[in-house]
């Protein structure tokens, strides 16, 4: 009873110091006076939680806890382990993830619960650094301190034995080794959880294999568990109800900042463009950036430009990340994820290294690997779960530059050369055939496709033989940029491959419908360079057509006319009347914008004859809509309206909403030009109703501008202003060169009829 008496004496001494009665002490600690009396007389155990409450109520600063621990003969558990490794001194960014972790602690940490946060990400993204950074700021809030263990889920050797980790935690918490030897595993687990229930802690489980490895290490109430893993952990998430924090590579500005900190801010700023290429080629991974920065510090004669070029090549980009030190050897690190995959997923991963693109979907991977779509999808899912691929918002997957180079090395070492070449050729054929099939759906029979290869996926492929306009448009929206990458890859691998110009020119209908300026311009230049490299006149003519057309759309009309005229002569020489018809149509548009109305009418007359002869109905319709405008500007109003109404009839007969929008837009413009603004508004509203798809944003903006002009002439200034603002929002989003002109019109309207101050701020 001596130690209990000592505890009792201490309680009474402290309460007298504070002038408190025993009942007041009990009330402040949250217990009854009867319970406290029995405790002090030795009739109740000195439970650590009760002692802690009494210590706090009497402001004893741990004195009562030490005395009670001595009574239990168990001074160890009062230990407060602080096992966190040192935090990195150059930690940057990750504000989004840190906020998510803070929120998870609050959201999950209700009384009696344990908050569990699982950080997942690819190799070298900084998962451990993020866990340590966050935990170091949180551990002071937990009386049990911080426990840390590397479970070696994807590390050299075998994963850590969870029983050994448990014993290590218990020793750190003050339990004697002799007690561990005498206790069974369930007893030790219960003791561990009891200790952390009394003194909650931050428990960091780094590099987790699976839920089974962590099951015995999960504490009871009040603590927070912070786990990291390179693999997805559905079991751990499901069992704990934890919060998943996905850790991608650093943002570009964060990666740039880290390189500056490590290699020298002045040196990085002096060649910022090359530095940006360096961090992008490093995948914006903290570890690769640190390795590169150390190389720069020790090789002062190496320029950022040279380094960017070296990192940009799939042949040399891995050289800097090859080391005898496994911690900084990319091959050793990625091998652990790669070798853990099933054989089919490993094979798909290797083929992604030799494929023509970095963003893939199940269909393209099925063509590349020869698998069926279901197995290709399963392989992609497994690779994403291993964080070897990054899921894209559109349902496809991306492979990073470094992982692609790693996969390529394994493919060249494992696969037969002829099989690699066959897979590459088959995939390029698929992209080419599918691009032409989908664009032929957007504009039926728009060009001669004699050069287009057969689709290796056959007619049953989801992307071949599209019968629905919206499906074809969706494929182009998703794959246009990827297809251009495939074309550039084809040109690098084989300078005589027609794919390099066939693919870029295939997307002309898509570009003309969506006004995707930047990609259109890139495609035109890529196609022209490729066609000239192989000396293919058909490719040169079609590329000049695409280039001149987009130049006109971007306001470079004189340059565009020059290219369109060259293309028209070349199309006539080679006898490609379909492409020649589109060439004449786009040249007529350019002539009209330059006020060359006679030339425009001749161009549209030629296009009308050619479209009719080759049976391209959609070409007849869109050309006559433009022809109507040229006729009206020439003074032939009746002929202009006749053409416009013919377009409307064709749209209604075909059911094409795209042509219907063109028809109503043209009729509205003709009516407005001759003062019939109220009638024009009716057609503009019908045009807006037809132009309601996301890919028609530019057309919607065009109609909104026309509608605003009509409203302005009708004296409805406020409605005109609102309509201008709607169009301007779209044009700004598209980075359309016409946006400044609309701002000028809006400013002119405001000068005539000032808008309320709160609305002026919107611009």
XYZ file of C-alpha atoms in Angstrom:
763
model
C 0.000 0.000 0.000
C 3.013 2.256 0.300
C 2.972 3.445 -3.302
C -0.766 3.873 -3.244
C -0.386 5.883 -0.072
C 2.273 7.949 -1.843
C -0.150 8.534 -4.704
C -2.900 9.460 -2.239
C -0.585 11.810 -0.367
C 0.405 13.458 -3.616
C -3.234 13.973 -4.665
C -4.120 15.538 -1.330
C -1.025 17.726 -1.414
C -1.843 19.011 -4.887
C -5.496 19.667 -4.090
C -4.527 21.666 -0.997
C -2.116 23.722 -3.089
C -5.069 24.663 -5.299
C -7.506 25.080 -2.429
C -9.827 22.358 -3.712
C -12.003 19.808 -1.956
C -11.919 16.174 -2.939
C -15.355 16.561 -4.522
C -14.129 19.504 -6.607
C -11.140 17.481 -7.814
C -13.433 14.593 -8.769
C -15.806 16.906 -10.627
C -12.993 18.614 -12.562
C -11.535 15.234 -13.532
C -14.969 13.969 -14.607
C -15.543 11.317 -11.935
C -17.766 10.910 -8.901
C -16.449 11.737 -5.416
C -17.270 8.163 -4.346
C -15.154 6.678 -7.145
C -12.236 8.954 -6.329
C -12.420 8.046 -2.625
C -12.323 4.323 -3.432
C -9.378 4.919 -5.783
C -7.384 6.742 -3.102
C -8.103 3.998 -0.556
C -6.782 1.293 -2.889
C -10.159 -0.219 -3.791
C -9.884 0.721 -7.467
C -6.970 0.193 -9.868
C -4.817 3.139 -10.866
C -5.921 3.116 -14.505
C -3.603 5.268 -16.664
C -6.509 7.181 -18.222
C -7.930 8.048 -14.775
C -4.517 9.044 -13.465
C -3.955 11.243 -16.514
C -7.291 13.010 -15.901
C -6.412 13.605 -12.252
C -2.946 14.835 -13.165
C -4.495 17.311 -15.599
C -7.194 18.418 -13.115
C -4.540 19.186 -10.488
C -2.006 20.633 -12.983
C 0.537 18.137 -11.653
C 2.573 18.187 -14.872
C 3.026 14.411 -14.983
C 3.971 13.926 -11.333
C 0.907 11.822 -10.550
C 1.421 9.728 -13.703
C 4.995 8.891 -12.684
C 3.922 7.839 -9.189
C 1.099 5.680 -10.598
C 3.466 4.097 -13.118
C 5.838 3.184 -10.311
C 2.928 1.542 -8.467
C 2.162 -0.598 -11.537
C 5.836 -1.522 -11.792
C 5.572 -0.388 -15.418
C 7.463 2.829 -15.913
C 8.185 2.107 -19.562
C 4.790 2.873 -21.114
C 5.084 6.452 -19.949
C 7.813 6.733 -22.605
C 7.042 9.013 -25.532
C 8.844 7.601 -28.594
C 9.733 10.017 -31.399
C 10.835 7.668 -34.170
C 10.366 9.858 -37.244
C 13.389 9.964 -39.544
C 14.730 13.433 -40.336
C 12.466 15.480 -42.589
C 13.862 16.614 -45.938
C 15.181 20.161 -45.871
C 13.987 20.982 -49.399
C 10.350 19.888 -49.179
C 8.264 21.871 -51.675
C 4.608 22.090 -52.616
C 2.014 19.407 -51.823
C -0.436 21.917 -50.355
C -3.410 20.024 -51.794
C -2.319 16.741 -50.229
C -1.457 18.356 -46.891
C -4.891 19.960 -46.729
C -6.517 16.614 -47.528
C -4.571 14.976 -44.692
C -5.550 17.717 -42.249
C -9.162 17.323 -43.289
C -8.992 13.529 -42.892
C -7.692 13.903 -39.351
C -10.638 16.111 -38.469
C -13.249 14.146 -40.435
C -12.217 10.698 -39.200
C -11.000 11.636 -35.757
C -14.267 11.604 -33.860
C -14.080 10.432 -30.227
C -13.278 6.752 -30.003
C -12.015 6.428 -33.571
C -8.674 6.091 -35.334
C -7.907 8.231 -38.363
C -6.217 6.335 -41.195
C -4.541 8.115 -44.120
C -3.025 6.138 -46.993
C -0.615 7.898 -49.355
C -0.297 6.153 -52.711
C 1.843 7.109 -55.674
C 4.458 5.980 -58.143
C 8.157 5.535 -57.519
C 10.092 8.546 -56.255
C 7.045 10.815 -55.955
C 7.965 11.597 -52.348
C 5.424 9.526 -50.409
C 7.687 8.986 -47.404
C 8.814 12.615 -47.419
C 5.193 13.782 -47.385
C 4.326 11.414 -44.528
C 7.297 12.570 -42.440
C 6.651 16.238 -43.203
C 3.025 15.995 -42.105
C 3.678 13.754 -39.093
C 6.474 15.988 -37.791
C 3.975 18.814 -37.548
C 1.362 16.636 -35.862
C 3.282 14.491 -33.374
C 3.340 17.184 -30.680
C -0.459 16.949 -30.526
C -0.324 13.263 -29.583
C 0.797 12.316 -26.044
C 2.098 8.966 -27.294
C 4.540 10.606 -29.708
C 5.277 8.931 -33.043
C 6.060 5.368 -34.099
C 7.687 4.699 -37.475
C 8.378 1.471 -39.364
C 9.494 0.707 -42.916
C 7.511 -2.391 -43.885
C 9.638 -2.870 -47.030
C 6.676 -3.688 -49.253
C 8.669 -2.884 -52.388
C 12.212 -2.843 -51.060
C 15.256 -5.098 -51.441
C 14.891 -8.364 -49.582
C 11.750 -9.635 -47.944
C 8.954 -7.482 -46.510
C 9.141 -6.709 -42.816
C 7.630 -9.257 -40.427
C 4.665 -7.464 -38.776
C 5.210 -9.416 -35.527
C 8.762 -8.103 -35.285
C 7.536 -4.568 -36.000
C 4.888 -4.936 -33.289
C 7.498 -5.984 -30.732
C 9.671 -3.059 -31.742
C 6.782 -0.679 -31.161
C 6.061 -2.206 -27.732
C 9.684 -1.853 -26.704
C 9.637 1.777 -27.823
C 6.531 2.276 -25.693
C 8.398 1.022 -22.652
C 7.304 -2.594 -22.370
C 10.113 -4.799 -21.071
C 11.586 -7.448 -23.367
C 10.931 -10.106 -20.729
C 7.225 -9.335 -20.858
C 7.198 -9.714 -24.623
C 8.859 -13.104 -24.432
C 6.229 -14.341 -22.008
C 3.162 -13.014 -23.871
C 1.316 -14.535 -26.797
C 0.742 -12.569 -30.002
C -2.916 -11.686 -29.199
C -1.839 -10.464 -25.751
C 0.888 -8.283 -27.255
C -1.515 -6.823 -29.822
C -3.983 -6.031 -27.043
C -1.227 -4.458 -24.940
C -0.103 -2.320 -27.880
C -3.603 -1.052 -28.512
C -4.228 -0.437 -24.808
C -1.088 1.653 -24.507
C -2.003 3.760 -27.539
C -5.569 4.114 -26.292
C -4.138 5.631 -23.123
C -1.580 7.728 -24.958
C -2.630 8.192 -28.613
C 0.202 8.474 -31.117
C 0.998 9.004 -34.777
C 1.824 5.610 -36.326
C 3.659 5.814 -39.663
C 3.721 2.582 -41.670
C 5.958 3.219 -44.658
C 6.036 1.093 -47.821
C 3.092 -1.154 -47.017
C 2.598 -4.467 -48.845
C -1.068 -5.109 -48.067
C -3.672 -4.984 -45.311
C -2.521 -8.298 -43.788
C 0.902 -6.802 -43.094
C -0.615 -3.869 -41.201
C -3.483 -5.603 -39.402
C -1.624 -6.193 -36.106
C -0.099 -2.705 -36.169
C -3.312 -0.717 -36.379
C -3.878 1.009 -33.025
C -7.091 1.428 -31.126
C -8.935 4.632 -30.432
C -7.495 8.121 -30.621
C -4.385 7.571 -32.736
C -3.717 8.358 -36.384
C -2.236 5.878 -38.862
C -0.263 7.181 -41.808
C 0.553 4.507 -44.408
C 2.411 4.817 -47.712
C 2.435 2.429 -50.640
C 3.418 2.283 -54.271
C 0.577 -0.172 -54.882
C -3.126 0.495 -54.501
C -4.386 -0.740 -51.112
C -8.106 -1.493 -51.474
C -8.112 -3.903 -48.512
C -6.571 -1.416 -46.098
C -8.911 1.319 -47.265
C -11.963 -0.923 -46.935
C -11.069 -2.295 -43.496
C -10.189 1.064 -41.951
C -12.499 3.424 -43.823
C -9.365 5.462 -44.386
C -8.693 8.418 -46.640
C -6.733 7.871 -49.846
C -4.270 10.617 -50.733
C -3.007 10.137 -54.279
C 0.446 11.635 -54.769
C 1.226 12.613 -58.376
C 4.504 14.136 -59.545
C 5.194 17.697 -58.496
C 3.473 20.539 -60.280
C 5.696 22.220 -62.872
C 6.359 25.316 -60.756
C 7.149 23.178 -57.697
C 9.565 21.003 -59.683
C 11.232 24.145 -61.053
C 11.569 25.540 -57.520
C 13.131 22.317 -56.235
C 15.687 22.281 -59.051
C 16.576 25.888 -58.216
C 17.034 25.108 -54.547
C 19.336 22.182 -55.240
C 21.268 23.330 -58.319
C 21.293 27.069 -57.683
C 18.436 29.464 -58.285
C 20.498 31.904 -60.369
C 21.768 29.162 -62.667
C 18.263 27.807 -63.194
C 16.687 31.224 -63.803
C 19.420 32.091 -66.309
C 18.248 29.281 -68.588
C 14.652 28.848 -67.486
C 13.439 27.273 -70.732
C 16.023 24.484 -70.584
C 15.386 24.035 -66.854
C 11.692 23.525 -67.554
C 12.563 20.829 -70.089
C 14.864 19.187 -67.541
C 12.193 18.903 -64.846
C 9.621 17.654 -67.366
C 12.001 14.982 -68.658
C 12.632 14.050 -65.018
C 8.928 13.365 -64.727
C 8.720 16.117 -62.084
C 9.742 13.509 -59.505
C 11.497 14.897 -56.409
C 14.171 12.193 -56.371
C 15.084 12.451 -60.068
C 15.285 16.239 -59.759
C 17.617 15.921 -56.758
C 19.821 13.451 -58.652
C 19.995 15.766 -61.650
C 20.708 18.749 -59.409
C 23.608 16.911 -57.764
C 24.973 16.119 -61.220
C 24.813 19.806 -62.141
C 26.541 20.834 -58.912
C 29.415 18.426 -59.503
C 29.687 19.082 -63.248
C 29.731 22.844 -63.567
C 30.636 22.563 -67.255
C 27.343 20.756 -68.038
C 24.746 23.208 -69.312
C 21.037 22.884 -68.663
C 20.506 22.803 -72.421
C 22.832 19.811 -72.853
C 21.251 18.067 -69.915
C 17.736 18.653 -71.258
C 18.747 17.127 -74.595
C 20.283 14.115 -72.874
C 17.227 13.561 -70.689
C 14.876 14.021 -73.638
C 16.208 11.000 -75.509
C 14.819 7.543 -74.701
C 18.308 6.218 -75.462
C 20.129 8.244 -72.768
C 17.524 9.534 -70.288
C 18.085 6.692 -67.794
C 21.875 7.047 -67.652
C 21.856 9.586 -64.819
C 19.574 7.383 -62.749
C 21.762 4.271 -62.913
C 23.892 3.786 -59.819
C 25.490 1.160 -57.596
C 23.426 2.628 -54.765
C 20.021 0.873 -54.911
C 18.300 3.872 -53.312
C 19.067 6.070 -56.327
C 19.091 3.416 -59.051
C 15.915 3.756 -61.077
C 16.231 0.242 -62.471
C 16.328 -1.327 -59.001
C 13.402 0.771 -57.790
C 11.123 0.131 -60.791
C 12.139 -3.533 -61.022
C 10.315 -4.183 -57.757
C 7.019 -2.980 -59.227
C 7.607 -4.523 -62.643
C 8.593 -7.976 -61.383
C 5.599 -8.081 -59.035
C 3.233 -7.952 -62.036
C 1.673 -11.036 -63.629
C 3.261 -12.048 -66.975
C 0.503 -10.575 -69.164
C 0.743 -7.150 -67.515
C 4.556 -7.212 -67.790
C 4.270 -7.913 -71.516
C 1.793 -5.076 -72.044
C 4.086 -2.741 -70.104
C 7.045 -3.694 -72.317
C 5.034 -3.044 -75.469
C 4.055 0.395 -74.203
C 7.753 1.181 -74.277
C 7.983 0.506 -78.022
C 4.519 1.819 -78.968
C 4.139 5.085 -80.899
C 2.256 7.068 -78.226
C 2.339 7.811 -74.497
C -1.431 7.936 -73.895
C -3.291 4.722 -74.585
C -6.686 3.101 -74.234
C -7.845 -0.518 -74.267
C -8.466 -0.480 -78.031
C -5.045 0.848 -79.025
C -3.296 -1.476 -76.551
C -5.241 -4.441 -77.908
C -3.980 -3.581 -81.411
C -0.407 -2.993 -80.198
C -0.161 -6.246 -78.222
C -2.506 -8.526 -80.168
C -4.652 -9.114 -77.062
C -8.425 -8.868 -76.970
C -9.857 -5.666 -75.521
C -10.945 -7.252 -72.215
C -7.449 -8.564 -71.428
C -5.879 -5.288 -72.550
C -8.186 -3.414 -70.174
C -7.305 -5.751 -67.297
C -3.574 -5.268 -67.938
C -3.978 -1.493 -67.962
C -5.893 -1.684 -64.682
C -3.114 -3.723 -63.071
C -0.437 -1.323 -64.324
C -2.367 1.648 -62.960
C -2.836 -0.102 -59.596
C 0.956 -0.553 -59.495
C 1.345 3.162 -60.301
C 3.241 2.344 -63.490
C 0.568 4.167 -65.490
C -1.351 7.323 -64.682
C -5.121 7.233 -65.324
C -6.268 10.066 -67.606
C -9.618 11.855 -67.125
C -10.995 10.450 -70.384
C -10.556 6.819 -69.314
C -7.211 6.268 -71.018
C -3.787 5.894 -69.374
C -0.473 7.749 -69.636
C 3.026 6.340 -69.316
C 5.746 8.731 -68.190
C 8.857 9.493 -70.200
C 11.189 7.637 -67.804
C 8.962 4.596 -67.418
C 8.526 4.416 -71.170
C 12.308 4.362 -71.587
C 12.565 1.649 -68.917
C 9.835 -0.408 -70.619
C 11.534 0.064 -73.986
C 14.806 -1.359 -72.655
C 13.003 -4.436 -71.353
C 11.106 -4.833 -74.631
C 14.277 -4.714 -76.711
C 15.891 -7.261 -74.402
C 12.891 -9.598 -74.253
C 10.786 -9.376 -77.424
C 11.755 -10.480 -80.931
C 12.722 -7.607 -83.242
C 10.316 -8.624 -86.011
C 7.449 -8.826 -83.509
C 8.233 -5.327 -82.251
C 8.295 -3.943 -85.792
C 5.038 -5.719 -86.654
C 3.336 -4.329 -83.540
C 4.507 -0.798 -84.304
C 3.355 -0.995 -87.927
C 0.015 -2.536 -86.941
C -0.667 0.243 -84.413
C 0.162 3.023 -86.867
C -2.131 1.415 -89.438
C -4.902 1.294 -86.839
C -4.555 4.983 -85.967
C -4.511 5.948 -89.646
C -7.467 3.799 -90.703
C -9.530 4.806 -87.659
C -8.802 8.512 -88.090
C -9.954 8.375 -91.711
C -13.044 6.317 -90.824
C -14.152 8.686 -88.066
C -13.534 11.824 -90.108
C -15.385 10.250 -93.013
C -18.334 9.999 -90.627
C -18.036 13.698 -89.796
C -17.921 14.625 -93.511
C -18.944 11.632 -95.657
C -16.771 11.027 -98.730
C -14.823 14.187 -98.019
C -11.608 12.946 -99.662
C -10.151 10.132 -101.717
C -8.831 7.497 -99.313
C -6.984 5.290 -101.774
C -3.767 5.631 -99.743
C -5.373 4.673 -96.442
C -4.390 1.214 -95.112
C -6.873 -1.432 -94.015
C -7.805 -1.354 -90.349
C -5.885 -4.232 -88.681
C -8.588 -4.481 -86.007
C -11.152 -5.376 -88.687
C -14.633 -3.997 -89.176
C -15.706 -5.059 -85.694
C -13.328 -2.611 -84.008
C -15.207 -0.065 -81.871
C -13.419 2.756 -83.684
C -13.861 1.539 -87.260
C -16.918 2.025 -89.417
C -18.545 4.534 -87.106
C -22.165 5.141 -87.939
C -22.866 7.802 -85.383
C -21.601 11.328 -85.739
C -21.288 11.875 -81.982
C -19.230 8.716 -81.525
C -16.855 9.777 -84.288
C -16.555 13.265 -82.842
C -15.826 11.837 -79.382
C -13.043 9.660 -80.808
C -11.451 12.650 -82.546
C -11.723 14.807 -79.432
C -9.983 12.086 -77.448
C -7.390 10.851 -79.932
C -6.424 13.737 -82.259
C -3.378 14.851 -80.268
C -2.345 11.243 -79.645
C -2.633 10.425 -83.354
C -0.346 13.330 -84.211
C 2.222 11.917 -81.773
C 1.910 8.582 -83.564
C 2.530 10.321 -86.898
C 5.670 12.016 -85.594
C 6.881 8.677 -84.244
C 6.278 7.120 -87.673
C 8.335 9.813 -89.343
C 11.248 9.374 -86.911
C 11.304 5.605 -87.375
C 10.779 5.512 -91.123
C 11.158 8.646 -93.214
C 9.400 6.989 -96.182
C 6.225 6.010 -94.280
C 3.108 7.744 -95.698
C 1.470 7.448 -92.267
C 3.383 10.535 -91.211
C 1.273 12.711 -93.549
C -1.867 10.567 -93.826
C -2.626 10.852 -90.116
C -2.353 14.660 -89.786
C -4.397 15.295 -92.950
C -7.117 12.830 -91.905
C -8.426 15.216 -89.238
C -9.330 18.152 -91.499
C -13.143 17.685 -91.113
C -12.746 17.537 -87.332
C -10.636 20.691 -87.270
C -12.994 22.571 -89.598
C -15.980 21.689 -87.408
C -14.406 22.375 -84.009
C -11.943 25.176 -84.821
C -9.309 23.488 -82.668
C -6.761 26.038 -83.883
C -3.527 24.982 -82.182
C -3.812 21.283 -82.949
C -4.975 22.087 -86.499
C -1.932 24.273 -87.118
C 0.456 21.666 -85.691
C -1.156 18.939 -87.811
C -0.856 21.023 -90.968
C 2.834 21.761 -90.434
C 3.589 18.149 -89.437
C 1.751 16.770 -92.467
C 3.452 19.172 -94.871
C 6.940 18.383 -93.550
C 6.269 14.643 -93.745
C 4.761 14.791 -97.248
C 7.651 16.861 -98.560
C 10.127 14.447 -96.974
C 8.706 11.548 -98.997
C 7.885 13.672 -102.065
C 4.184 12.768 -102.052
C 2.207 15.396 -104.011
C -1.144 14.267 -102.643
C 0.162 14.711 -99.109
C 1.702 18.086 -99.972
C -1.542 19.348 -101.543
C -3.739 18.232 -98.663
C -1.330 19.643 -96.096
C -1.171 22.985 -97.915
C -4.978 23.014 -97.930
C -5.086 22.404 -94.164
C -2.365 24.982 -93.525
C -3.854 27.729 -95.706
C -7.322 27.194 -94.255
C -6.202 27.458 -90.630
C -3.984 30.448 -91.403
C -7.025 32.243 -92.803
C -9.069 31.318 -89.719
C -6.325 32.704 -87.481
C -6.270 36.030 -89.316
C -3.191 35.360 -91.453
C -5.332 35.495 -94.568
C -2.793 36.694 -97.132
C -0.414 33.895 -96.192
C -3.330 31.486 -96.155
C -4.444 32.501 -99.669
C -0.953 31.881 -100.983
C -0.916 28.343 -99.589
C -4.484 27.631 -100.707
C -3.744 28.768 -104.262
C -0.652 26.530 -104.362
C -2.727 23.633 -103.073
C -5.491 24.227 -105.637
C -3.045 24.075 -108.534
C -1.487 20.908 -107.158
C -4.885 19.252 -106.596
C -5.813 19.984 -110.195
C -2.565 18.453 -111.407
C -3.030 15.201 -109.491
C -6.772 15.020 -110.233
C -8.006 14.834 -106.630
C -11.409 16.490 -107.147
C -12.753 15.868 -103.645
C -9.859 17.646 -101.957
C -9.879 20.238 -104.760
C -13.524 21.033 -103.942
C -12.732 21.686 -100.256
C -9.725 23.678 -101.405
C -11.886 25.937 -103.603
C -14.442 26.331 -100.789
C -11.855 27.440 -98.220
C -10.190 29.722 -100.782
C -13.563 31.375 -101.391
C -13.857 32.054 -97.649
C -10.411 33.656 -97.617
C -11.113 35.765 -100.702
C -14.375 37.018 -99.150
C -12.611 38.143 -95.969
C -10.192 40.148 -98.119
C -13.016 41.780 -100.102
C -12.136 39.916 -103.299
C -15.783 39.094 -103.941
C -15.476 38.269 -107.642
C -12.648 35.820 -106.905
C -14.694 34.400 -104.043
C -17.735 33.763 -106.281
C -15.560 31.999 -108.855
C -13.995 29.827 -106.150
C -17.401 28.904 -104.707
C -18.786 28.183 -108.194
C -15.872 25.799 -108.787
C -16.431 24.151 -105.387
C -20.176 23.777 -106.079
C -19.520 22.052 -109.412
C -16.862 19.743 -107.979
C -18.879 18.789 -104.888
C -21.878 18.027 -107.087
C -19.827 15.959 -109.547
C -18.212 13.808 -106.830
C -21.420 13.525 -104.778
C -20.238 15.096 -101.519
C -23.592 16.391 -100.238
C -22.289 18.000 -97.066
C -19.751 19.868 -99.184
C -22.519 21.195 -101.429
C -24.410 22.442 -98.366
C -21.593 24.223 -96.537
C -20.239 25.717 -99.755
C -23.622 27.110 -100.767
C -23.957 28.730 -97.354
C -20.665 30.530 -98.017
C -21.639 31.147 -101.663
C -24.802 32.868 -100.407
C -22.679 35.324 -98.454
C -20.475 36.112 -101.469
C -23.549 36.625 -103.689
C -25.115 38.979 -101.167
C -21.925 41.028 -100.862
C -21.853 41.167 -104.671
C -25.369 42.654 -104.631
C -27.335 39.579 -105.733
C -29.672 39.316 -102.729
C -32.213 37.001 -104.334
C -29.586 34.463 -105.375
C -28.047 34.696 -101.911
C -31.330 33.837 -100.183
C -32.017 31.082 -102.697
C -28.725 29.411 -101.820
C -29.301 29.873 -98.070
C -32.810 28.351 -98.231
C -31.420 25.466 -100.294
C -28.956 24.761 -97.487
C -31.838 24.766 -94.990
C -33.785 22.263 -97.142
C -30.742 20.012 -97.379
C -30.229 20.156 -93.604
C -33.832 19.222 -92.896
C -33.705 16.384 -95.419
C -30.448 14.940 -94.074
C -31.152 15.497 -90.388
C -27.721 17.047 -89.902
C -27.814 19.448 -86.959
C -24.405 20.805 -87.961
C -25.706 21.867 -91.394
C -28.959 23.079 -89.809
C -26.983 25.438 -87.589
C -25.038 26.707 -90.621
C -28.254 27.299 -92.570
C -30.037 29.282 -89.862
C -26.880 31.258 -89.132
C -26.504 32.232 -92.813
C -30.186 33.165 -93.231
C -30.025 35.257 -90.068
C -26.911 37.112 -91.273
C -28.521 37.864 -94.655
C -31.703 39.190 -93.010
C -29.780 41.302 -90.503
C -27.568 42.756 -93.218
C -30.693 44.155 -94.873
C -32.282 45.521 -91.728
C -34.643 42.644 -90.875
C -33.208 42.231 -87.384
C -36.291 40.833 -85.699
C -36.641 38.044 -88.275
C -32.889 37.480 -88.060
C -33.169 36.900 -84.306
C -35.558 34.010 -84.900
C -33.000 32.268 -87.092
C -30.145 33.001 -84.689
C -32.136 31.371 -81.890
C -32.753 28.327 -84.079
C -29.049 28.217 -84.917
C -28.187 28.259 -81.197
C -30.610 25.400 -80.594
C -28.838 23.359 -83.285
C -25.356 24.300 -82.072
C -25.656 22.855 -78.578
C -22.832 20.306 -78.509
C -19.517 20.907 -76.701
C -17.557 20.600 -79.965
C -19.668 23.450 -81.449
C -18.405 26.085 -78.997
C -16.907 28.248 -81.730
C -20.096 28.058 -83.814
C -22.107 28.989 -80.725
C -19.894 32.020 -80.176
C -20.303 33.023 -83.839
C -24.083 32.957 -83.528
C -24.041 34.800 -80.193
C -22.054 37.638 -81.782
C -24.555 37.882 -84.646
C -27.435 37.803 -82.184
C -25.843 40.558 -80.080
C -25.500 42.744 -83.181
C -29.177 42.263 -84.030
C -30.231 43.110 -80.476
C -28.056 46.197 -80.592
C -29.757 47.436 -83.747
C -33.144 46.820 -82.123
C -32.144 49.078 -79.223
C -31.984 46.236 -76.679
C -28.613 47.285 -75.333
C -28.686 45.318 -72.097
C -29.552 42.026 -73.815
C -26.959 42.757 -76.489
C -24.347 43.302 -73.824
C -25.166 40.039 -72.049
C -24.991 38.168 -75.359
C -21.617 39.715 -76.225
C -20.325 38.607 -72.822
C -21.514 35.048 -73.438
C -19.677 34.927 -76.754
C -16.563 36.493 -75.242
C -16.429 33.861 -72.522
C -16.328 31.119 -75.173
C -13.801 32.897 -77.400
C -11.475 33.554 -74.464
C -11.663 29.895 -73.481
C -10.797 28.922 -77.059
C -8.091 31.616 -77.269
C -9.758 32.774 -80.450
C -8.109 35.724 -82.246
C -11.545 37.361 -82.674
C -11.886 38.016 -78.937
C -10.242 41.498 -79.054
C -12.677 42.565 -81.796
C -15.639 41.553 -79.618
C -14.191 43.503 -76.702
C -14.019 46.535 -78.966
C -17.671 46.111 -79.940
C -18.615 45.711 -76.300
C -16.719 48.855 -75.351
C -18.482 50.741 -78.154
C -21.850 49.530 -76.870
C -20.959 50.608 -73.335
C -20.014 54.036 -74.634
C -23.426 54.356 -76.255
C -25.376 52.936 -73.299
C -23.347 52.669 -70.073
C -24.021 49.422 -68.202
C -24.499 49.216 -64.413
C -21.213 49.300 -62.487
C -21.483 45.752 -61.166
C -21.874 44.403 -64.717
C -18.976 46.455 -66.065
C -16.737 44.623 -63.605
C -17.538 41.330 -65.345
C -15.436 42.271 -68.340
